[in-house]
Each structure stands twice: as C-alpha cells, then as structure tokens.
Short mmCIF file of C-alpha atoms in Angstrom, two decimals:
data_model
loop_
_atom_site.label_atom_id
_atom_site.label_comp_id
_atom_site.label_asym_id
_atom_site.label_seq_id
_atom_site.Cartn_x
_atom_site.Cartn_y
_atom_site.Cartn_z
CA UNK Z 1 -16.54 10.49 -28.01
CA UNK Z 2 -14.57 8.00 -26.22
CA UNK Z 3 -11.01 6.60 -27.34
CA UNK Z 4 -11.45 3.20 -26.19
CA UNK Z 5 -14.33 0.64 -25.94
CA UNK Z 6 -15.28 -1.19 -23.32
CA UNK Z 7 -13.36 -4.05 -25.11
CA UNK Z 8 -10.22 -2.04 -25.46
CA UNK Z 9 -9.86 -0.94 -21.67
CA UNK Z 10 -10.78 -4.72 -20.59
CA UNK Z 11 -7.60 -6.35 -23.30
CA UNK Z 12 -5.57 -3.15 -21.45
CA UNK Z 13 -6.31 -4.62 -18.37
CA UNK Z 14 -5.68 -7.92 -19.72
CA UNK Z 15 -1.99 -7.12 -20.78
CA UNK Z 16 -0.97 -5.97 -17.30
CA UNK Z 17 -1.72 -8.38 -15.42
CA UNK Z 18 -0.53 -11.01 -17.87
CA UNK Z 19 2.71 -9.23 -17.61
CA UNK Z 20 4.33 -11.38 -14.55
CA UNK Z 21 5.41 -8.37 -11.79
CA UNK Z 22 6.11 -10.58 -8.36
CA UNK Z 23 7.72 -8.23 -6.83
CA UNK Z 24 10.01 -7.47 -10.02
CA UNK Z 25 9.88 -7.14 -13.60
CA UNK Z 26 7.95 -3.78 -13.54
CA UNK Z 27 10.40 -2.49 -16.77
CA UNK Z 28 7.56 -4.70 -19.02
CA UNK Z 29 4.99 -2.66 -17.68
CA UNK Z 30 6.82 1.17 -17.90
CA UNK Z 31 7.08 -0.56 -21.80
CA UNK Z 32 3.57 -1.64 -22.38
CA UNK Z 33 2.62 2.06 -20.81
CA UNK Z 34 4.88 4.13 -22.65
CA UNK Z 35 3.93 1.99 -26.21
CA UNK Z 36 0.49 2.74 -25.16
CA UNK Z 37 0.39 6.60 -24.11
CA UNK Z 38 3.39 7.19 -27.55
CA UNK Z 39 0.22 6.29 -29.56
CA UNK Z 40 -1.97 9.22 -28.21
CA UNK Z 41 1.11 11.59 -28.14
CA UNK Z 42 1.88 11.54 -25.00
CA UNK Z 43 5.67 11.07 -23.68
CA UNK Z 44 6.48 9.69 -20.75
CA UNK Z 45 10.26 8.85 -19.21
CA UNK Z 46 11.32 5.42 -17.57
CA UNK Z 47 13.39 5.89 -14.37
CA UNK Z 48 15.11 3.00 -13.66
CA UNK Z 49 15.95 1.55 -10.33
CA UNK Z 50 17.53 -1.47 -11.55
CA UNK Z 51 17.43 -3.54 -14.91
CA UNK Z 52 14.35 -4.94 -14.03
CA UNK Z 53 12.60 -2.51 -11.99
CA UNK Z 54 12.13 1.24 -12.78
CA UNK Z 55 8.74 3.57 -12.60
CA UNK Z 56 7.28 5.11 -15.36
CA UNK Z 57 6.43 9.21 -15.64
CA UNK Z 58 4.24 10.78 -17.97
CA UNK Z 59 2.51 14.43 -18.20
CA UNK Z 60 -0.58 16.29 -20.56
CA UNK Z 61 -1.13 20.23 -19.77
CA UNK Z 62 1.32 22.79 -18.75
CA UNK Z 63 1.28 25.36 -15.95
CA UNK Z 64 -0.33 24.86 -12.58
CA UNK Z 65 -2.23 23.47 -10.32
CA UNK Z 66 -0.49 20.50 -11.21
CA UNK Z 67 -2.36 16.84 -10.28
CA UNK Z 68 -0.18 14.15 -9.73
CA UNK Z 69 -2.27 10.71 -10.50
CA UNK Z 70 -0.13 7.40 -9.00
CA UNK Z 71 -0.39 3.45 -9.00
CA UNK Z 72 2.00 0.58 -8.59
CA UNK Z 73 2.77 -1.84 -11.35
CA UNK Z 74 4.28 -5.15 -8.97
CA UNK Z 75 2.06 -7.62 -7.37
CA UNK Z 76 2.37 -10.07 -4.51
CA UNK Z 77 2.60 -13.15 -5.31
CA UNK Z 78 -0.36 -16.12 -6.22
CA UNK Z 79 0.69 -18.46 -4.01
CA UNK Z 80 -0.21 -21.75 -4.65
CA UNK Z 81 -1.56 -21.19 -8.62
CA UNK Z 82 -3.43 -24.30 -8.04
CA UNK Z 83 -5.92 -23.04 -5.28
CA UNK Z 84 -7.27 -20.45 -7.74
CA UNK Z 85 -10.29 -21.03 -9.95
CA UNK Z 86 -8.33 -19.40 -12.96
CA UNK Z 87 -4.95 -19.11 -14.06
CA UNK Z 88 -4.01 -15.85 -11.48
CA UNK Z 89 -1.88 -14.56 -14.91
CA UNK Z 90 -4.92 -14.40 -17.37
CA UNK Z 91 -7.87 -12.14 -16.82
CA UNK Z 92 -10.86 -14.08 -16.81
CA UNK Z 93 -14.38 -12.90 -17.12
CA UNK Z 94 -16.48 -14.66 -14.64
CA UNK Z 95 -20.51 -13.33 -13.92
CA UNK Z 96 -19.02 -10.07 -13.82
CA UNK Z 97 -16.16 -10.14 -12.73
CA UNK Z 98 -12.53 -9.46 -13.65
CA UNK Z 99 -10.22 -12.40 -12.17
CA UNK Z 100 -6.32 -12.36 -11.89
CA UNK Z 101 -3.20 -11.13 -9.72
CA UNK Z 102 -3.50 -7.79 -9.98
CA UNK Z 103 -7.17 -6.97 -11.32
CA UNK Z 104 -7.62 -5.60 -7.67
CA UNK Z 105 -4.06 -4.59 -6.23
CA UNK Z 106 -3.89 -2.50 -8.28
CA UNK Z 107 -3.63 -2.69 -12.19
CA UNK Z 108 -7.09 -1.63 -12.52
CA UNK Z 109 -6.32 1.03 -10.92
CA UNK Z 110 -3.46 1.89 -12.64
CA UNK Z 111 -5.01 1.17 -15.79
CA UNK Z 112 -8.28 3.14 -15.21
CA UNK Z 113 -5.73 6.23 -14.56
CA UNK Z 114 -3.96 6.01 -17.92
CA UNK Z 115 -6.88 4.95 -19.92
CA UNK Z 116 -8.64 8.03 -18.40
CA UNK Z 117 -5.44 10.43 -19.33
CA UNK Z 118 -5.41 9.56 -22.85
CA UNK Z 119 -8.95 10.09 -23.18
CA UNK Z 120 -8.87 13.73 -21.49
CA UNK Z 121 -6.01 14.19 -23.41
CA UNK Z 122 -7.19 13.28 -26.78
CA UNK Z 123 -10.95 15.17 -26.16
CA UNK Z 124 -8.73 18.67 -25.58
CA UNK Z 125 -11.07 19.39 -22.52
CA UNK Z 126 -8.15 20.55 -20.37
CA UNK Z 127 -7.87 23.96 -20.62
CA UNK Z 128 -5.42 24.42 -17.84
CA UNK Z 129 -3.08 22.63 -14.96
CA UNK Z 130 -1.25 19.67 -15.92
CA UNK Z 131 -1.80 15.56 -15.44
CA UNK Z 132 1.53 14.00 -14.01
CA UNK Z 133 1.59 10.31 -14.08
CA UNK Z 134 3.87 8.39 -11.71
CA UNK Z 135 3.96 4.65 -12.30
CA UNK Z 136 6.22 2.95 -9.14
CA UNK Z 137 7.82 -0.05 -9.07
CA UNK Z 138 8.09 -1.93 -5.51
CA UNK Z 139 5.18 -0.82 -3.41
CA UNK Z 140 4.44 -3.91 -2.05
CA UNK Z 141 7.96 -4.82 -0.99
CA UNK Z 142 10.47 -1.45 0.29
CA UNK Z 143 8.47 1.46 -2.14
CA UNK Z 144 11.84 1.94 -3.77
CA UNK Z 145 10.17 3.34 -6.38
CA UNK Z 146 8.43 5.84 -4.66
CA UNK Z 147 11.55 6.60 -2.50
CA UNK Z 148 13.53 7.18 -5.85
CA UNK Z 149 10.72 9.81 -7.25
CA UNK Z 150 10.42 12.02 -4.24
CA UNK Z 151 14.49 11.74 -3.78
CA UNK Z 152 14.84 12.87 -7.57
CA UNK Z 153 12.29 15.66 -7.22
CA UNK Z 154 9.42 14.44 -9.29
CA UNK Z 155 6.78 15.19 -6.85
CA UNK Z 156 7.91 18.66 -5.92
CA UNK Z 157 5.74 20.50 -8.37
CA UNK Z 158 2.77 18.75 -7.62
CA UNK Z 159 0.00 20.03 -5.74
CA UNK Z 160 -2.32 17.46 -5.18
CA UNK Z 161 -2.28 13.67 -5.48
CA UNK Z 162 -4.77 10.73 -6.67
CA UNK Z 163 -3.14 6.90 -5.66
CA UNK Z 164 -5.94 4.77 -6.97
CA UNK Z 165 -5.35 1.83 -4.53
CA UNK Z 166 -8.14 -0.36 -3.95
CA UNK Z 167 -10.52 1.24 -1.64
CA UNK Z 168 -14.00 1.53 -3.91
CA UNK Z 169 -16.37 2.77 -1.35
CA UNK Z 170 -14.41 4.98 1.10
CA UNK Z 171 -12.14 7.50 -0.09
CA UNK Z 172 -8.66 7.79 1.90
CA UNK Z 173 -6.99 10.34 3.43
CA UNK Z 174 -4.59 9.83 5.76
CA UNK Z 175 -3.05 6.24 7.14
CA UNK Z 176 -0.76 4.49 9.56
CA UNK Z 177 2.85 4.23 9.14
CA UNK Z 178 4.46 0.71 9.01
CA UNK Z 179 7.95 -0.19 10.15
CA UNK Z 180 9.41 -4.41 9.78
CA UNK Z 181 12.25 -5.18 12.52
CA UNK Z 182 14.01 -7.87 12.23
CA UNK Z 183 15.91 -9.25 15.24
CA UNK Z 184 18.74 -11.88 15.71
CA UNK Z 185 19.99 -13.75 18.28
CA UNK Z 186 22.65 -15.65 18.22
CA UNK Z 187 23.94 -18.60 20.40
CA UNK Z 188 26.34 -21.40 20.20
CA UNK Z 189 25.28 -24.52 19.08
CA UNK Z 190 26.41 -27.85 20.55
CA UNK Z 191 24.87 -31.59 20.72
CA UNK Z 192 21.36 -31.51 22.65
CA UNK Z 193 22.45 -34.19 25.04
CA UNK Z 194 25.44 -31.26 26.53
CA UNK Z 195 23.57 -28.19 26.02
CA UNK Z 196 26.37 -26.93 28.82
CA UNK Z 197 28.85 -26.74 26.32
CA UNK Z 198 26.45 -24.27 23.60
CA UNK Z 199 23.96 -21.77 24.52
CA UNK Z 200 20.24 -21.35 23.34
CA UNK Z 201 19.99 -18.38 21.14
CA UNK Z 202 16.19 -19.15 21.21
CA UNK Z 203 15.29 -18.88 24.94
CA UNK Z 204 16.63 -15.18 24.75
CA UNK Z 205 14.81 -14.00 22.19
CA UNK Z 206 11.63 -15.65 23.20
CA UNK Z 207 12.14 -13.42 26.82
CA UNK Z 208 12.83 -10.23 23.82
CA UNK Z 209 9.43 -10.83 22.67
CA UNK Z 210 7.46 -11.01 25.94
CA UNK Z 211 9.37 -7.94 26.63
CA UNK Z 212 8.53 -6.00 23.79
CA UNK Z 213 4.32 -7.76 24.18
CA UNK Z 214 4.30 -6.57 27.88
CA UNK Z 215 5.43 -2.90 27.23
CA UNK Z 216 3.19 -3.08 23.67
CA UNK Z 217 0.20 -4.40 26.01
CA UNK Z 218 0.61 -1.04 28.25
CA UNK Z 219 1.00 1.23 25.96
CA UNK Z 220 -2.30 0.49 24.18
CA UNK Z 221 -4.42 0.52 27.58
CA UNK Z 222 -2.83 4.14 28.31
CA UNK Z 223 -2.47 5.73 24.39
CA UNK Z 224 -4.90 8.36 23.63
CA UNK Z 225 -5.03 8.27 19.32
CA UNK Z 226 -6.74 11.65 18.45
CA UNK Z 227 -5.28 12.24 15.03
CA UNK Z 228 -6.69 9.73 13.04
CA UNK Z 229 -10.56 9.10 12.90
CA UNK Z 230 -11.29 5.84 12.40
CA UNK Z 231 -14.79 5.94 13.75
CA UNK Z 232 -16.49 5.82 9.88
CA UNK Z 233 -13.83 3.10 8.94
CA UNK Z 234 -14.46 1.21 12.61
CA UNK Z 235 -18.33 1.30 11.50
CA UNK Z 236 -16.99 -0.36 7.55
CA UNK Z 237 -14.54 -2.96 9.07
CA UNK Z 238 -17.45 -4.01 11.47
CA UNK Z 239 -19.45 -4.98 8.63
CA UNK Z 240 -16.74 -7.74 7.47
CA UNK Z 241 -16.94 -9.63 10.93
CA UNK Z 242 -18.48 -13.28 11.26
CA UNK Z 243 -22.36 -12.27 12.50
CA UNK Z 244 -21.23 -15.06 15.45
CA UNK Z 245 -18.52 -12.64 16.60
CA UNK Z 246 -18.42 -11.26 19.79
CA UNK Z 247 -16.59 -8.03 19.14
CA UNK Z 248 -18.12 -5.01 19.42
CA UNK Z 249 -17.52 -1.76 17.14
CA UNK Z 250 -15.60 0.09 20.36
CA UNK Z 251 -13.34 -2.85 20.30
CA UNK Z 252 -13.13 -2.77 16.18
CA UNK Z 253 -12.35 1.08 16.66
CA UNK Z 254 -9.67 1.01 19.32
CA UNK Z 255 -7.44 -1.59 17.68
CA UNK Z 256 -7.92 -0.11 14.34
CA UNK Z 257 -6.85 3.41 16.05
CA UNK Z 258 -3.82 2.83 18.21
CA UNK Z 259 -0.02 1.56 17.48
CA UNK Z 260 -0.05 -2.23 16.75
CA UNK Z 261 2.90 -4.76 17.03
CA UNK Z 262 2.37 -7.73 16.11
CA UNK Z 263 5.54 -10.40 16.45
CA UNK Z 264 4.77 -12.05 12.42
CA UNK Z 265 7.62 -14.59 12.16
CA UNK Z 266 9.97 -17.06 13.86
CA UNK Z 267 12.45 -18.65 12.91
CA UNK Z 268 15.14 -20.90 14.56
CA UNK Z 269 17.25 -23.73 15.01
CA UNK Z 270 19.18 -26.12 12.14
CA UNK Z 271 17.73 -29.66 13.67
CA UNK Z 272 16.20 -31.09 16.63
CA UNK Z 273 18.90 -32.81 18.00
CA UNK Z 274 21.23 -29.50 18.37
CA UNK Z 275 21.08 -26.56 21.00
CA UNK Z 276 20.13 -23.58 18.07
CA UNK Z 277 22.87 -20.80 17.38
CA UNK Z 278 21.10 -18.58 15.71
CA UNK Z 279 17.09 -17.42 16.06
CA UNK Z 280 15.17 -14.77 14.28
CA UNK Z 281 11.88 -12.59 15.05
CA UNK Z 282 9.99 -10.44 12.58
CA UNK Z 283 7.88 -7.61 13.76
CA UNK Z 284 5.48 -5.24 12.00
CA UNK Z 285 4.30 -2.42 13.33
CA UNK Z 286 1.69 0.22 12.39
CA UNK Z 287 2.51 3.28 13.97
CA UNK Z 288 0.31 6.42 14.72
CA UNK Z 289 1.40 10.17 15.28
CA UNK Z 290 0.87 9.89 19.02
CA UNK Z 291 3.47 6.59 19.00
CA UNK Z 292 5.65 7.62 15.78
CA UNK Z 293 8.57 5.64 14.49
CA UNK Z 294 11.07 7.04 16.36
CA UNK Z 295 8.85 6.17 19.35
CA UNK Z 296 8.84 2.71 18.28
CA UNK Z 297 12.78 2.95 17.79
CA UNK Z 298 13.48 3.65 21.26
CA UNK Z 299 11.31 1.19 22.80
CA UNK Z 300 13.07 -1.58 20.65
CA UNK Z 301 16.62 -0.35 21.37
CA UNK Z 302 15.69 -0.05 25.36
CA UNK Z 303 15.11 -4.14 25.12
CA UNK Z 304 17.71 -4.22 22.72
CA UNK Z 305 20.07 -3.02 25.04
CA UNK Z 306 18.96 -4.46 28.02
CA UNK Z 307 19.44 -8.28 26.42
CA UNK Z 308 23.31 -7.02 25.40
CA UNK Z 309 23.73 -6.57 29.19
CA UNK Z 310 22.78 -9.88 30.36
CA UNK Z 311 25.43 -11.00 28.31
CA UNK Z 312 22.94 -11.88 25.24
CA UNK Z 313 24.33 -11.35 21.45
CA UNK Z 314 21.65 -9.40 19.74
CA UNK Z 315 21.31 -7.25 16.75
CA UNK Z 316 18.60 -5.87 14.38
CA UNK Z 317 17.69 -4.85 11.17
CA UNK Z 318 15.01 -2.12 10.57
CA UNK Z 319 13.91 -2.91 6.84
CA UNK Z 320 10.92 -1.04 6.37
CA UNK Z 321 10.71 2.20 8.25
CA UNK Z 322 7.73 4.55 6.92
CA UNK Z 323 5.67 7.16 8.44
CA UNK Z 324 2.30 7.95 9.11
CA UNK Z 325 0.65 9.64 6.06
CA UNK Z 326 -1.46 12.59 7.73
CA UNK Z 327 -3.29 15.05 6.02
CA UNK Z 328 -6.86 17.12 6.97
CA UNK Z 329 -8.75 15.63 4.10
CA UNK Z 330 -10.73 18.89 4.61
CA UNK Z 331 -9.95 20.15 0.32
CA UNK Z 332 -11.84 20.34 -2.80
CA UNK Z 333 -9.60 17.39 -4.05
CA UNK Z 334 -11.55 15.10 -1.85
CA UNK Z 335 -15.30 17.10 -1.59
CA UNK Z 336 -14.91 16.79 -5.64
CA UNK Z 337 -13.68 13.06 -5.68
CA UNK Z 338 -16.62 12.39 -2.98
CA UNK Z 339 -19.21 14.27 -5.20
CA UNK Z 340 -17.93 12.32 -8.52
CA UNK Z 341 -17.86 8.83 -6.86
CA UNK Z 342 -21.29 8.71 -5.54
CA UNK Z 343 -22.83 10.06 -8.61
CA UNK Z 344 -21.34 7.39 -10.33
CA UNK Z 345 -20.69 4.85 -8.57
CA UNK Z 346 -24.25 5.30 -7.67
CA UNK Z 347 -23.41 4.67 -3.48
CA UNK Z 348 -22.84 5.61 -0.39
CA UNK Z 349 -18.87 6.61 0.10
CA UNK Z 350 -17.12 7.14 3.28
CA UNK Z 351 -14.36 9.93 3.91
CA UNK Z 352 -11.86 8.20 6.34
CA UNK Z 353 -8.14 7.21 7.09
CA UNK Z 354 -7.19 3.73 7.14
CA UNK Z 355 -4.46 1.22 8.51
CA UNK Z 356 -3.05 0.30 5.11
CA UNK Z 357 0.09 1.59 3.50
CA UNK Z 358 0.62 3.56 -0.09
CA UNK Z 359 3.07 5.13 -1.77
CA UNK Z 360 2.28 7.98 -0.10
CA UNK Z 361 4.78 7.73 2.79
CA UNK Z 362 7.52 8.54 0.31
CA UNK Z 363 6.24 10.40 -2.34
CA UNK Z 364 4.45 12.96 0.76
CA UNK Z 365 7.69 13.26 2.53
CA UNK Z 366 8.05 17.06 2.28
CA UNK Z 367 3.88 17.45 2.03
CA UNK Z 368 2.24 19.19 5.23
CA UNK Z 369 -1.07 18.08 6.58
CA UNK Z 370 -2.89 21.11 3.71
CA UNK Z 371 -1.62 18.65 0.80
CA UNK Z 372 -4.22 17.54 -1.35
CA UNK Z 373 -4.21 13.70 -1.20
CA UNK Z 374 -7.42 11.19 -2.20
CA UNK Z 375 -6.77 7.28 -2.16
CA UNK Z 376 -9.49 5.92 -3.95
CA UNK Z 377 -9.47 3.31 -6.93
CA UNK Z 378 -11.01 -0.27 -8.04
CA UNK Z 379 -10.66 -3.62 -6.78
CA UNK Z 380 -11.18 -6.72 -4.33
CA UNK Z 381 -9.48 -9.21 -2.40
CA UNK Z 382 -5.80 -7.79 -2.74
CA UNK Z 383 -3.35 -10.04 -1.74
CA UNK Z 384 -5.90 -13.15 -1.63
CA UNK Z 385 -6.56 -16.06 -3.71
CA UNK Z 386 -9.22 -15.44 -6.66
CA UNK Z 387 -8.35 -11.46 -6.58
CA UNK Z 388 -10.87 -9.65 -8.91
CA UNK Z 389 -12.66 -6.46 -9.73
CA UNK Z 390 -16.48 -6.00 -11.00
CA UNK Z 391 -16.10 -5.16 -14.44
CA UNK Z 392 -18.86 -2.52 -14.45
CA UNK Z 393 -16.94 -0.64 -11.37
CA UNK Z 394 -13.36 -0.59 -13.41
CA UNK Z 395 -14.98 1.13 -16.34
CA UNK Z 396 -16.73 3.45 -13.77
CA UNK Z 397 -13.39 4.30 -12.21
CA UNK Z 398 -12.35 5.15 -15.57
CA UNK Z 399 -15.36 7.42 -15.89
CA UNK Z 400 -14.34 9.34 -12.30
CA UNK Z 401 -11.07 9.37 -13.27
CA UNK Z 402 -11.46 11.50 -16.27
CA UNK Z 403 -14.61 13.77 -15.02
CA UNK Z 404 -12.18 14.15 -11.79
CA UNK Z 405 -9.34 15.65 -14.00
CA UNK Z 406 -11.29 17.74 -15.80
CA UNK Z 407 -13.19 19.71 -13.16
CA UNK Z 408 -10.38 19.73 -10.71
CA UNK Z 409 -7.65 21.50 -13.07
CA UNK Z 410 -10.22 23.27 -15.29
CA UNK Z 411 -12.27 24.70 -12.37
CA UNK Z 412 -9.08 25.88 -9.71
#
C-alpha cells in the first residue's frame, strides 16, 4: 500500500518549486527534504557549500551493490514572470499538466526520487544493497555541488547511478563535455574624433574570434566522432524540426556528434562617442573524446598567444571546464531501467547519449566507461517559458523509480 496519494506527491511537488532556487537558496530545499524523509525515518546530512547553498545526502539499506539516485534542487531563472501563463513559482494544474520553474528541470525529478525512497523504504521490500540520495546544489551554474560530493568522497562507494534529469522517452548514457571561456581584451580608450591617441580593444578581439571560427570550421569538416552514437538521438532531434526545414537527419547527426563552439556573447565599449578599452567574448563549447578539453585548451592558448605577439593585451578566464561523461551503457542498470520505462510508461524509449550536461561530469570523475549510469527522469520545456510536466508521467516516474530500486538491489 502506498505512502502517499496522488494528492500528497502533487503538494510535494508543489513545495519545491514554490521554494525560490535561482541559482541559490538550495539550503530551503536540503530543509523541506530532510523534514520530509525525518518523518519516514530516514536521516539524511546537509553539506554545505555556503550559507545558502549546500546538497542534501540521505541513505535506506546497508551493504552492497550500493545505487546512488541524484537530482538538482536550483533552477534557472523565469525570465520575464509576465510572459508566463501562471505565476512560474506556483504549480498550477492546467489540462494535465504540471506548470512552474522547475516542474520539468528538474524537481519532479527530484521529487519522484525521494517520494519513491520513502515508499520502498517504508514497504520493507529491500532486502539488500543500499539507496544513497545525493541532492546538489548549483547544477545549472558551476556543479559546485557535485564537485564538493565527489571531492569529499560521497560517491566512492557507489556502484551505479540514476540522475533523473528530464529526458522521458530516451534513457541517457553518456554526453558531451562543456567548457565557458571567457576572453578580454583590453585597449585604451580616447575621444572617437582622435582614435590615434587610444586603441580599439574591439577590432582585436573580433580578428580572435574569426580565428578561433576558421580553425573550429576545419576541424569539424576533418573530425571523425566514433565514441558517441548519436544516430537514435539524430533520428529524436529530427522530429522537433519545422516540417518547412531543409535539414536533413545526416546534417542533424553530424552537428549533434562533433565538437561545437559557438562564440555566445559580446560585450564592449562604455559609449559611442569613445574608442572602447575594454571588450569581452564568451564561448561555449561541447567537447567530444576525439576533441577533449585539453584539446580545446590548446587551440585557445595558440590564438591566445599569437594576439600577445602582435602586441595585443589579452587574457582569459576558463569558468566552466567539464568533461565528456562516457560510459558503454551496455549494463543491467540500463536493460532494467529500459524494461521498467516502457512497461510503464507504456512507449517506445530510446537508449542514446546526448549533448546536454549533468552532474555526472563531477560526481563520475574517478568512474571508468563499466560504471553503471542511466539519465532518465520527468519533464518539459527546461529552461523555457511555461515549463511543465504531464501529471500522469510524474506519478509514473514515481512508479519506475521505486520498481527500479527494488529489482536492481534485490535481484544483483
């Protein structure tokens, strides 16, 4: 018999995402989540990683195989609160669906692993192996969170890991790394009408980024991606384009599986009447094993260093730098997750990497490409405006969540 009813997992649901975590504030949610598995007897530890922010850690069972089960409790933010049909902060039932910040990416998630915990915990049906929950803070920024857990140790019992990320009908793998560069150039400024007397610090770092496309451009006509299949995901993504579109599923397939860098952001210049001393480009990149981050490293510090010797005052700042997530996805963690999904679910699921980033690039650090790893959880439009989930698929995740547990630890 069930712990919760459909009306308690939906005002769980609720709670988190009227809990405000824009990129901060996660210590509300580690509370809410502790008060919540105390009440079923379960303990669980906050680790801080500042006042505000900390991730949460909880375990049922003793003894091995242990399953480590992982979501993230910040959010981007809304955005313009007045675009959305609903207030993005309250959950709001809409022809069945679950709106608000969060109900995709990923508190339904999140929630759906908890609430399915508690409920394996408090039926006694594991009989061996232990549940680990690891609640991060900052996934959506610098995975802080997840840096802090592997650094401290927590993941180095586990065996096998669950991130329930918003994926719903493929089940995930292996993915991309991502790295954000940041690069400054600065000039002298001086009145327009004598730019003699200052120097541009924009024209320089316009000639950085042609550099960096025209190398980029090269490198993607003569990379050979092997690793990573993307051929079911190519076929998925496909789907999504405008039926006017004139790209074809090779095209689809080779951007999705080769290094991208894409120049995001510009900045420079204080007004229009002065020659600009200081300009800015952002970069993000989605590396692949056959063009790793170190790759992507040298390539930047070859232009890097090349603008220096033209006399050009240059620097950079590498604030994101994580790597590819590979594993074989050939395990009984992901044939069972498969097998429990479509039952349920009742649909077709795809086994596949994909060009998002999890947790996983910190918390797999010292994983080889044997470890056990499934990304598969609830939820639409992450990161858009009018972000939901279908109420009857949450509760369903809840449902695979808890049969998943079960057989995997009970049946190793």
């Amino acid at each position: 018999m069930s712990v919760f009813t459909t009306e308690d997992k939906v005002k769980i649901l609720s709670d988190l995402v009227s809990i405000k975590t824009v990129n901060d504030n996660e210590i509300e949610v580690c509370q809410y989540l502790q008060k919540l598995l105390k009440e079923h007897g379960i303990e669980s530890q906050i680790d801080k990683v500042s006042e505000t922010r900390a991730n949460l850690i909880a375990e049922i069972g003793e003894g091995t195989p242990v399953l480590g089960i992982s979501g993230h409790m910040d959010v981007v933010s809304e955005g313009d609160a007045s675009e959305w049909t609903y207030d993005p902060f309250t959950l709001t039932e809409d022809d069945g669906y679950l709106y608000g910040r969060g109900s995709g990416d990923m508190k339904s998630g999140l929630a759906a692993l908890v609430i399915a915990m508690i409920e394996v915990k408090e039926s006694g049906k594991l009989k061996k192996g232990k549940i680990k929950l690891m609640a991060t803070t900052g996934e959506e920024m610098e995975q802080k969170g997840a840096e802090q857990l592997h650094r401290k140790g927590f993941m180095d019992e586990v065996d096998a890991l669950v991130i329930a990320e918003p994926s719903e009908t493929m089940l995930v793998y292996a993915h991309k790394g991502s790295m954000d560069y940041r690069i400054t150039s600065k000039g002298l400024s001086s009145h327009s009408s004598m730019p003699v007397l200052g120097k541009n610090s924009i024209q320089p770092l316009m000639q950085f980024i042609q550099n960096i496309d025209h190398d980029y451009q090269e490198l993607v006509e003569t990379l050979k991606p092997q690793t990573l299949d993307f051929k079911s995901y190519s076929e998925f993504v496909a789907q999504l384009l405008p039926k006017d579109s004139d790209i074809d599923l090779a095209e689809v397939e080779k951007v999705l599986s080769t290094l991208v860098i894409s120049n995001t952001l510009i900045n420079g210049g204080e007004q229009v009447n002065s020659i600009p001393a200081r300009a800015t480009a952002d970069f993000n990149i989605r590396t692949i094993p056959e063009y790793d981050n170190d790759a992507v490293k040298a390539l930047f510090q070859k232009h890097l260093d090349k603008m220096k010797e033209e006399g050009h005052d240059f620097s950079e700042d590498l604030y994101l730098d994580l790597d590819p997530v590979i594993t074989t996805g050939d395990n009984r963690l992901i044939k069972l997750g498969h097998e429990i999904g479509t039952r349920i679910l009742d649909q077709d699921l795809i086994i596949a990497p994909t060009v998002g980033v999890t947790d996983a690039s910190n918390l797999l650090r010292d994983k080889d490409e044997h470890f056990s790893l499934m990304v598969f959880g609830p939820g639409e439009r992450p990161h858009q405006i009018d972000e939901r989930v279908k109420k009857d698929t949450y509760l369903k995740f809840i449902e695979i969540f808890e049969t998943l547990y079960v057989q995997y630890l009970n049946e190793a």
